Coordinates of C-alpha atoms and ligand atoms in Angstrom, one line a residue:
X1 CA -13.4 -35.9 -7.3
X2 CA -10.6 -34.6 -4.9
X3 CA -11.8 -31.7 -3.5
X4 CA -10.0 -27.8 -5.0
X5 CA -7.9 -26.2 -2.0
X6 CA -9.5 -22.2 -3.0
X7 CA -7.7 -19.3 -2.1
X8 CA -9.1 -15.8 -2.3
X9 CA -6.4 -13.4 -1.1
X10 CA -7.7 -10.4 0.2
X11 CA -6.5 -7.1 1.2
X12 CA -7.2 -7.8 4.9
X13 CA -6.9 -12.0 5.0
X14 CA -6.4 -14.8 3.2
X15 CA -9.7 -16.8 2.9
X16 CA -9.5 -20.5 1.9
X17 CA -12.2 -23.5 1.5
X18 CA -12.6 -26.9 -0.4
X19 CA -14.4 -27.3 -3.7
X20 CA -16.6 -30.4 -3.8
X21 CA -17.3 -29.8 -7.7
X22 CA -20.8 -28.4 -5.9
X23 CA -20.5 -26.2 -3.2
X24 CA -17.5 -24.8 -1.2
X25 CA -16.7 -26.5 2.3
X26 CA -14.8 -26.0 5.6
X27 CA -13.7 -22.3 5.1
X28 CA -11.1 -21.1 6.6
X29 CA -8.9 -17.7 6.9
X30 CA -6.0 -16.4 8.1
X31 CA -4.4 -12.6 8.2
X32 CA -2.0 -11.4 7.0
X33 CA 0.9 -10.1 8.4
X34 CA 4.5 -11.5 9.1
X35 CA 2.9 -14.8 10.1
X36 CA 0.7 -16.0 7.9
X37 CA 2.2 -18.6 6.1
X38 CA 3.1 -20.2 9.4
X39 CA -0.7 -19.8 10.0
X40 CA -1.9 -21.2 7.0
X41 CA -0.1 -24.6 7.8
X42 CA -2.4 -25.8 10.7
X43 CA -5.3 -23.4 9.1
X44 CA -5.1 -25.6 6.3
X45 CA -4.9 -28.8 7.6
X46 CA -3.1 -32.3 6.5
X47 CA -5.8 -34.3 6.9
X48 CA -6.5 -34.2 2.3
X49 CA -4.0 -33.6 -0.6
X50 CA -6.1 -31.2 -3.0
X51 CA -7.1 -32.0 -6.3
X52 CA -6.1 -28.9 -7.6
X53 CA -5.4 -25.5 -5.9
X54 CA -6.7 -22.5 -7.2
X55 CA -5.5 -18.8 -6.3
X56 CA -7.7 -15.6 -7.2
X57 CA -7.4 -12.5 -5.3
X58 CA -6.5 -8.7 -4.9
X59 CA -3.3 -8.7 -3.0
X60 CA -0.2 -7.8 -4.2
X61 CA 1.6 -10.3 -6.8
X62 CA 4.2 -10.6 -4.7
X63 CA 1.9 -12.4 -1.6
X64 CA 0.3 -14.0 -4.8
X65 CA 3.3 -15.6 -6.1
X66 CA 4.8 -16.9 -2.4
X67 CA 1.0 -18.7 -2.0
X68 CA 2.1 -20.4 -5.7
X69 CA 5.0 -21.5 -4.5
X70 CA 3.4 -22.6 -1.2
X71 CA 1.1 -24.8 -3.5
X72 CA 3.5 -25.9 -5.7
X73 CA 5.9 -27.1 -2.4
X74 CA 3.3 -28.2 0.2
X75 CA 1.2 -30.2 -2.5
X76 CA 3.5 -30.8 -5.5
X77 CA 0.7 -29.0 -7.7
X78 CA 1.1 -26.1 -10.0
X79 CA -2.3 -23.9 -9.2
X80 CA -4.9 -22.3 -11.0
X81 CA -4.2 -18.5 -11.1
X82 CA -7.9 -17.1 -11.9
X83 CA -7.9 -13.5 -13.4
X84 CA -10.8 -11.1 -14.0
X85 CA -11.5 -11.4 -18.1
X86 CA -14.3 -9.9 -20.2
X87 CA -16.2 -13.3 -20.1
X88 CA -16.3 -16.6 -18.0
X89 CA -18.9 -18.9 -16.8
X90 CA -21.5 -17.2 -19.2
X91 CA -21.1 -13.8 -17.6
X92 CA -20.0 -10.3 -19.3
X93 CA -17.2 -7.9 -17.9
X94 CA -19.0 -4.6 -18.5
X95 CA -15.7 -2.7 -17.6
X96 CA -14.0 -1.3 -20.9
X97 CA -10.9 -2.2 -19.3
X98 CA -11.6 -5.7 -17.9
X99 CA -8.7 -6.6 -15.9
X100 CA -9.6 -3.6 -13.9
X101 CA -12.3 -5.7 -12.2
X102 CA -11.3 -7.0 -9.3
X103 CA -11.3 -11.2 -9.3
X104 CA -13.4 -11.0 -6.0
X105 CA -15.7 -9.1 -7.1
X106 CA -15.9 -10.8 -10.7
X107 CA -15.9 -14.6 -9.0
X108 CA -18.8 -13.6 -6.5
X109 CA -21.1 -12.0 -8.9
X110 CA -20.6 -15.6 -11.2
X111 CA -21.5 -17.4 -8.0
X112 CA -24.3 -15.5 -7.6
X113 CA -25.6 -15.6 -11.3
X114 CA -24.9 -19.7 -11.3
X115 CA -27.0 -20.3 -8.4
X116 CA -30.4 -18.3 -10.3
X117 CA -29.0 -17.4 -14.0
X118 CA -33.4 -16.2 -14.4
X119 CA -33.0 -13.5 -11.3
X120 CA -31.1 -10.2 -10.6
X121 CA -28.6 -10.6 -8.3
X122 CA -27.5 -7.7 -5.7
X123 CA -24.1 -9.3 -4.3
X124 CA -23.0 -6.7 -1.3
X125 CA -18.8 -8.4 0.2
X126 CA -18.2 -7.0 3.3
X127 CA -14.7 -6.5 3.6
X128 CA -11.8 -4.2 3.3
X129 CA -13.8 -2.6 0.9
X130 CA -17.8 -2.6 0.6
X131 CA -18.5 -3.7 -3.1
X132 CA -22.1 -3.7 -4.0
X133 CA -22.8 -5.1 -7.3
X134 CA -25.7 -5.8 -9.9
X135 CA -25.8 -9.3 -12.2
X136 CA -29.4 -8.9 -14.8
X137 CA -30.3 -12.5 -15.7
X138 CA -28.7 -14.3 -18.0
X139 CA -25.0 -13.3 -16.7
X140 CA -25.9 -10.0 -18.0
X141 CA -23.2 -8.3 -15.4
X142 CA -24.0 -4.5 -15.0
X143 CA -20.8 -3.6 -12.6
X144 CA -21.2 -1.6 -8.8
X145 CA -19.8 0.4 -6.3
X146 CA -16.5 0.6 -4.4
X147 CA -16.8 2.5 -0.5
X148 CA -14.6 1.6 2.5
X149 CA -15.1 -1.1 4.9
X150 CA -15.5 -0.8 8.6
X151 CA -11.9 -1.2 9.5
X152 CA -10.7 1.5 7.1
X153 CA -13.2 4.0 7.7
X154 CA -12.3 3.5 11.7
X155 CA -8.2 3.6 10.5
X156 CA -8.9 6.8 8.6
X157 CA -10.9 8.6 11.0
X158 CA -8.4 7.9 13.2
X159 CA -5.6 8.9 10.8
X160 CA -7.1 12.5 9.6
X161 CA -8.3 13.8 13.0
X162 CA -6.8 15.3 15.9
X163 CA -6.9 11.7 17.6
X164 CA -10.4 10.4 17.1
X165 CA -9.3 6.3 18.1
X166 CA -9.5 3.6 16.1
X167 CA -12.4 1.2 17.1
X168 CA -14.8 -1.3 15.7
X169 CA -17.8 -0.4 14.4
X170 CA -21.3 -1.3 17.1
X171 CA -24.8 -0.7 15.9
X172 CA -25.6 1.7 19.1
X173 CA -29.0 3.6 18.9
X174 CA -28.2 7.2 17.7
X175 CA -27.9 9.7 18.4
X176 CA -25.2 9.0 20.8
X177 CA -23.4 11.3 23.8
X178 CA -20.0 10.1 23.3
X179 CA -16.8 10.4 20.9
X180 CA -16.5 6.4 21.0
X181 CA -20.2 5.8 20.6
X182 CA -20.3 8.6 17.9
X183 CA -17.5 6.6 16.2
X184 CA -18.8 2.9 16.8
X185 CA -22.4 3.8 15.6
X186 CA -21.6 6.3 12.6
X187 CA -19.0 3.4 10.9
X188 CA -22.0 0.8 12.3
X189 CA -25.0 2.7 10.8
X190 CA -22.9 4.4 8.3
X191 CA -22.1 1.4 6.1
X192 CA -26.2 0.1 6.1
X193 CA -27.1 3.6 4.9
X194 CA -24.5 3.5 2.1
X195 CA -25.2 0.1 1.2
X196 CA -29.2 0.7 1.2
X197 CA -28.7 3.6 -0.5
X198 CA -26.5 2.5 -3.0
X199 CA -29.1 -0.8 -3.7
X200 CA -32.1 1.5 -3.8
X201 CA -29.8 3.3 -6.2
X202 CA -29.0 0.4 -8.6
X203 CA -32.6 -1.3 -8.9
X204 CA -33.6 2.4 -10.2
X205 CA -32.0 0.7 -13.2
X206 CA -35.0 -1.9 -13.2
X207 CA -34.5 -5.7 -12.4
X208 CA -37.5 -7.3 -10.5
X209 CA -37.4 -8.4 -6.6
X210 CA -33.1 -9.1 -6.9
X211 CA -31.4 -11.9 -5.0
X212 CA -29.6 -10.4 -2.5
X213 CA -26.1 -12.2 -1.2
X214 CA -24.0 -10.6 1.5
X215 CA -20.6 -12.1 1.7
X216 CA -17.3 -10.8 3.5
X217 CA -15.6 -10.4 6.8
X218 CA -18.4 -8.4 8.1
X219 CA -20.8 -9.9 6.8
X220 CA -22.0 -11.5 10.1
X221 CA -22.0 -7.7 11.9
X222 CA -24.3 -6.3 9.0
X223 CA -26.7 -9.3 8.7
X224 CA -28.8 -8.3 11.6
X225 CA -29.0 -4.7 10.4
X226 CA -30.0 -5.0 6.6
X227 CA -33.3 -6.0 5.6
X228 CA -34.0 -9.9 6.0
X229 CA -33.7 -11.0 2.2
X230 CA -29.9 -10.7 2.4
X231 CA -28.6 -14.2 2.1
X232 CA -25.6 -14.6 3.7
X233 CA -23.2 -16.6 1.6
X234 CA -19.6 -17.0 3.0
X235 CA -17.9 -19.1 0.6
X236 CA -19.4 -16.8 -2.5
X237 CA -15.8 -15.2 -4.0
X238 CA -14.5 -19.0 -3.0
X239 CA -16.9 -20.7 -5.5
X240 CA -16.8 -18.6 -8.4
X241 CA -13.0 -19.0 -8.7
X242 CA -13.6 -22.4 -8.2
X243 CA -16.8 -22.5 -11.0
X244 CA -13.8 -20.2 -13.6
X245 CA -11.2 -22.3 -12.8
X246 CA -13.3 -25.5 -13.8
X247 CA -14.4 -23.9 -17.2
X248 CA -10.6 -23.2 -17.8
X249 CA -10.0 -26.8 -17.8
Ligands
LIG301 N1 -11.0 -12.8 12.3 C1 -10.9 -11.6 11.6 N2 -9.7 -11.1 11.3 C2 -9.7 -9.9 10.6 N3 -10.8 -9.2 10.1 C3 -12.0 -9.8 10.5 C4 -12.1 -11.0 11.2 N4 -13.4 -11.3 11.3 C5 -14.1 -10.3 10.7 N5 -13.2 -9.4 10.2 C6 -13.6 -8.2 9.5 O1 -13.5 -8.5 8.1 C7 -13.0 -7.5 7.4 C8 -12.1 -8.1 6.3 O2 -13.0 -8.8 5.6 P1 -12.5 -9.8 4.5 O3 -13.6 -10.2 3.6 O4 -11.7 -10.9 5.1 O5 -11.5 -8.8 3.7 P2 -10.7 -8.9 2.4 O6 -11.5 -9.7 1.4 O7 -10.7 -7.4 2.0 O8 -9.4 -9.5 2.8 C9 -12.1 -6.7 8.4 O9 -12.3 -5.3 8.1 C10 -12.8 -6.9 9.7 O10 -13.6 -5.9 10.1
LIG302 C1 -12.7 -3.3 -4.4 C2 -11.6 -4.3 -3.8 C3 -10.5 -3.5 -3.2 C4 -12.3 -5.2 -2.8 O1 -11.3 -6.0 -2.2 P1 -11.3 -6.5 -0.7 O2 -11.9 -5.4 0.1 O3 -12.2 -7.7 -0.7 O4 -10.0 -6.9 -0.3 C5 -11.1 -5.2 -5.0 O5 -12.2 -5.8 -5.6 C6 -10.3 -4.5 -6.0 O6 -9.1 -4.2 -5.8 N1 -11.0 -4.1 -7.1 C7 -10.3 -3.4 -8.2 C8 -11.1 -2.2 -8.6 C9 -12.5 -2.5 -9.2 O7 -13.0 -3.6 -8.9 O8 -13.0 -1.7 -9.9
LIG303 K1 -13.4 -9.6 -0.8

């Protein structure tokens, strides 16, 4: 098959990779900001026309709509728009309002209950937001939590105090004897904590030994710092809008 140009447009970037039909391949991203779809051009590559292109994401439908056209311009196809819905890929939307899911969150816990539909599935995405979600077996989705990521909590902080900067979270050893260290290691420490806690939390619902998938821009930074079972899987949100836009047809 020709491989599926994936988009998943975040809040922070706009995260791309290739759909082989099995896995999801030479990921890419780019920001956003005034330049990004000069950005996404050499990002993207020339080198393959896509099969398909398929578009999921949280972003505005304005940015959603310009990446449509981009598709429909650059590749002469009209792409897959994947939305949150209360079933797909033989897993349940447990929200009463389904749309209110957000498609990254509902595309990475299908990923995860594809690749073991027999285990629990704990799928923490790093990104502008921390999401920390529970799949039971059989697709048997039981929703999550929403908290802020590192780069808001840092813009907030910075935003609500009498000038506490802005800067990028470090796992320092507490306590610390500086403003900047107190900042770098709270955000740093801060987000395991609420991510442990928030798992220890969500197994008290039962669910034997879960798979755990980690997944987002700051993924990498955590990695180190949760415990070892965490499987870090970049391309997760990629391949479940890639597995619902193949059952769409
Ligand atoms: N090259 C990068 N550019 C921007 N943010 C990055 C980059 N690498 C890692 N990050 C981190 O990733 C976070 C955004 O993660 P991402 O999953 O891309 O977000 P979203 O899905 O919300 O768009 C940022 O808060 C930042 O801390
Ligand atoms: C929680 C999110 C903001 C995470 O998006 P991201 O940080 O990846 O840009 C997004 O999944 C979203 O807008 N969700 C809608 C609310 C919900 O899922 O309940
Ligand atoms: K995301």
């Amino acid at each position: 098959m020709a491989e599926w140009l994936v988009f998943d447009a975040g809040n922070s970037r706009l995260k791309f990779g290739w759909w082989d039909g099995v896995r999801i391949n030479r990921l890419g991203a780019v920001p956003w900001g005034s330049r990004w779809q000069e950005a996404l051009d050499p990002a993207v590559g020339d080198e393959m026309a896509p099969g398909a292109v398929v578009i999921g994401g949280v972003s505005d439908p304005e940015t959603l709509s310009v990446l449509g056209r981009i598709a429909k311009d650059r590749w002469g196809l009209e792409p897959l728009q994947v939305c949150t819905t209360v079933h797909a890929c033989g897993v349940r939307n447990p929200y009463p309002e389904p749309a209110q899911l957000g498609v990254d969150r509902w595309a990475a816990v299908i990923a995860a209950s594809w690749r073991a539909r027999e285990q629990w599935h704990l799928v923490v995405d790093a990104g502008t937001a921390v999401t920390v979600d529970l799949v039971a077996p059989d697709g048997d989705f039981r929703g999550g939590a929403i908290f802020p990521g590192a780069g808001v909590l840092s813009d907030s902080l910075n935003r609500r105090t009498a000038g506490l900067p802005h800067l990028a979270p470090e796992f320092l050893p507490v306590p610390t004897q500086s403003t900047p260290d107190a900042i770098r290691a709270g955000i740093a420490h801060g987000l395991v904590g609420a991510i442990l806690h928030l798992e220890r939390s969500m197994l008290e619902e039962g669910g034997s030994v879960p798979c755990r998938w980690l997944t987002g821009g700051d993924a990498k930074l955590l990695a180190g710092h949760l415990p070892g079972d965490h499987q870090h899987a970049p391309g997760l949100v990629l391949e479940g809008l890639a597995r619902i836009a193949e059952e769409a047809g």
